[in-house]
Short mmCIF file of C-alpha atoms in Angstrom, two decimals:
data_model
loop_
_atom_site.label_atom_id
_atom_site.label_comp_id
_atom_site.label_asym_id
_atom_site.label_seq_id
_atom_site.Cartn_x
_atom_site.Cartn_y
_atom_site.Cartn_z
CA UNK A 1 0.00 0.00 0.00
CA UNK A 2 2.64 2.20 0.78
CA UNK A 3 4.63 1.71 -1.98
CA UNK A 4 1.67 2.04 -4.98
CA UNK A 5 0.52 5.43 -2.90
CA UNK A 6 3.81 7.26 -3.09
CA UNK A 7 2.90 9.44 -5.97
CA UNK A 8 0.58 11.21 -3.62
CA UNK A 9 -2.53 10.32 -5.51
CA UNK A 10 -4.82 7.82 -3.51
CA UNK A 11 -4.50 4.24 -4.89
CA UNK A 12 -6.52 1.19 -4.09
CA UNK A 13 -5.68 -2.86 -4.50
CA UNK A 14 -7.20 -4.24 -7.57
CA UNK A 15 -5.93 -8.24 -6.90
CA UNK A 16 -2.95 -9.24 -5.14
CA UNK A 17 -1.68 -13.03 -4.42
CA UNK A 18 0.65 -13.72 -1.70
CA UNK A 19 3.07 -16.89 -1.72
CA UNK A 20 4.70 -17.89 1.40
CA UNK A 21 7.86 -19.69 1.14
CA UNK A 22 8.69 -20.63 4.35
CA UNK A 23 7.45 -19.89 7.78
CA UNK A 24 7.74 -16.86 9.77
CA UNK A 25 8.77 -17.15 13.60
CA UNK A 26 8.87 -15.51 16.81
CA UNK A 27 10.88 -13.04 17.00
CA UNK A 28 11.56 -12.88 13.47
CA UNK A 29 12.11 -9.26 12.21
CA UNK A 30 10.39 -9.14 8.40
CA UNK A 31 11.60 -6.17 6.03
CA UNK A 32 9.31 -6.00 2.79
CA UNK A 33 10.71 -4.55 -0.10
CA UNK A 34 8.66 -3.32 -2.87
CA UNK A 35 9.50 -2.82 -6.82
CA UNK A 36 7.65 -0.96 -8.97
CA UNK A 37 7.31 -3.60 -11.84
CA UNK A 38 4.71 -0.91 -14.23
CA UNK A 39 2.98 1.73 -14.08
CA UNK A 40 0.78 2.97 -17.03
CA UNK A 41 -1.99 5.94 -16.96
CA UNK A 42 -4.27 4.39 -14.02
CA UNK A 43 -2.79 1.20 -13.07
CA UNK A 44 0.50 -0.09 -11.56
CA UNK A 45 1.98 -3.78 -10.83
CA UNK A 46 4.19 -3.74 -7.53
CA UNK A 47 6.28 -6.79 -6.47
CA UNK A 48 7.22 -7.21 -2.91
CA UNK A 49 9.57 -9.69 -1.54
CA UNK A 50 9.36 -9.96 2.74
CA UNK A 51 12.13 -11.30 4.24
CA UNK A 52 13.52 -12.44 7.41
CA UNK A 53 16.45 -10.93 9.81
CA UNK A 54 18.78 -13.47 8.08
CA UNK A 55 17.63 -12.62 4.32
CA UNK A 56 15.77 -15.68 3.51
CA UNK A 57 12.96 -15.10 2.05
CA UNK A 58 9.68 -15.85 3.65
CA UNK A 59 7.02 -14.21 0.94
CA UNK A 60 6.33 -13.13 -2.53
CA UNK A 61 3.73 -10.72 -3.26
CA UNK A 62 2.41 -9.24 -6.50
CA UNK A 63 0.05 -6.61 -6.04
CA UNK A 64 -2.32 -4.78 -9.03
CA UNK A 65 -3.31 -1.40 -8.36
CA UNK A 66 -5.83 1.31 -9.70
CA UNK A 67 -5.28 5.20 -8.68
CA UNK A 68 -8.47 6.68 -8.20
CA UNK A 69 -9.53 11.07 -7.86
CA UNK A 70 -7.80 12.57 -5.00
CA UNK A 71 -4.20 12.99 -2.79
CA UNK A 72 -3.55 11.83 0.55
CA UNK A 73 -2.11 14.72 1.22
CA UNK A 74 -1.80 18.65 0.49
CA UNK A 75 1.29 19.76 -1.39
CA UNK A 76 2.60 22.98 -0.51
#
């Protein structure tokens, strides 16, 4: 989510699929880094691999969105 709204114009999922690759445990600390994969007039593909402290990775995600009217915030 973060990553498809940083353009500052308010963007909403339109299908996402998660795989998880191996488990997540206790203690674990997950970092999620997103790619913009394309982005064309109202729509945008974002990847996001989240892995563990230890850089294996525990999920892939692939994540369609559609930018819809308005910002989520005021530019000055």
């Amino acid at each position: 989510a973060f990553a498809c709204n940083s353009y500052n114009k308010v963007t909403v999922a339109q299908s996402n699929s998660i795989t998880y690759v191996a488990p997540a445990r206790t203690g674990d600390r997950l970092t999620a880094m997103a790619v913009e994969i394309a982005r064309s007039g109202r729509s945008g593909t974002w990847d996001v691999t989240v892995t563990n402290q230890d850089g294996a990775t525990i999920a892939l995600f692939r994540g369609l969105a559609r930018t819809i009217s308005g910002t989520l915030f005021e530019e000055e």
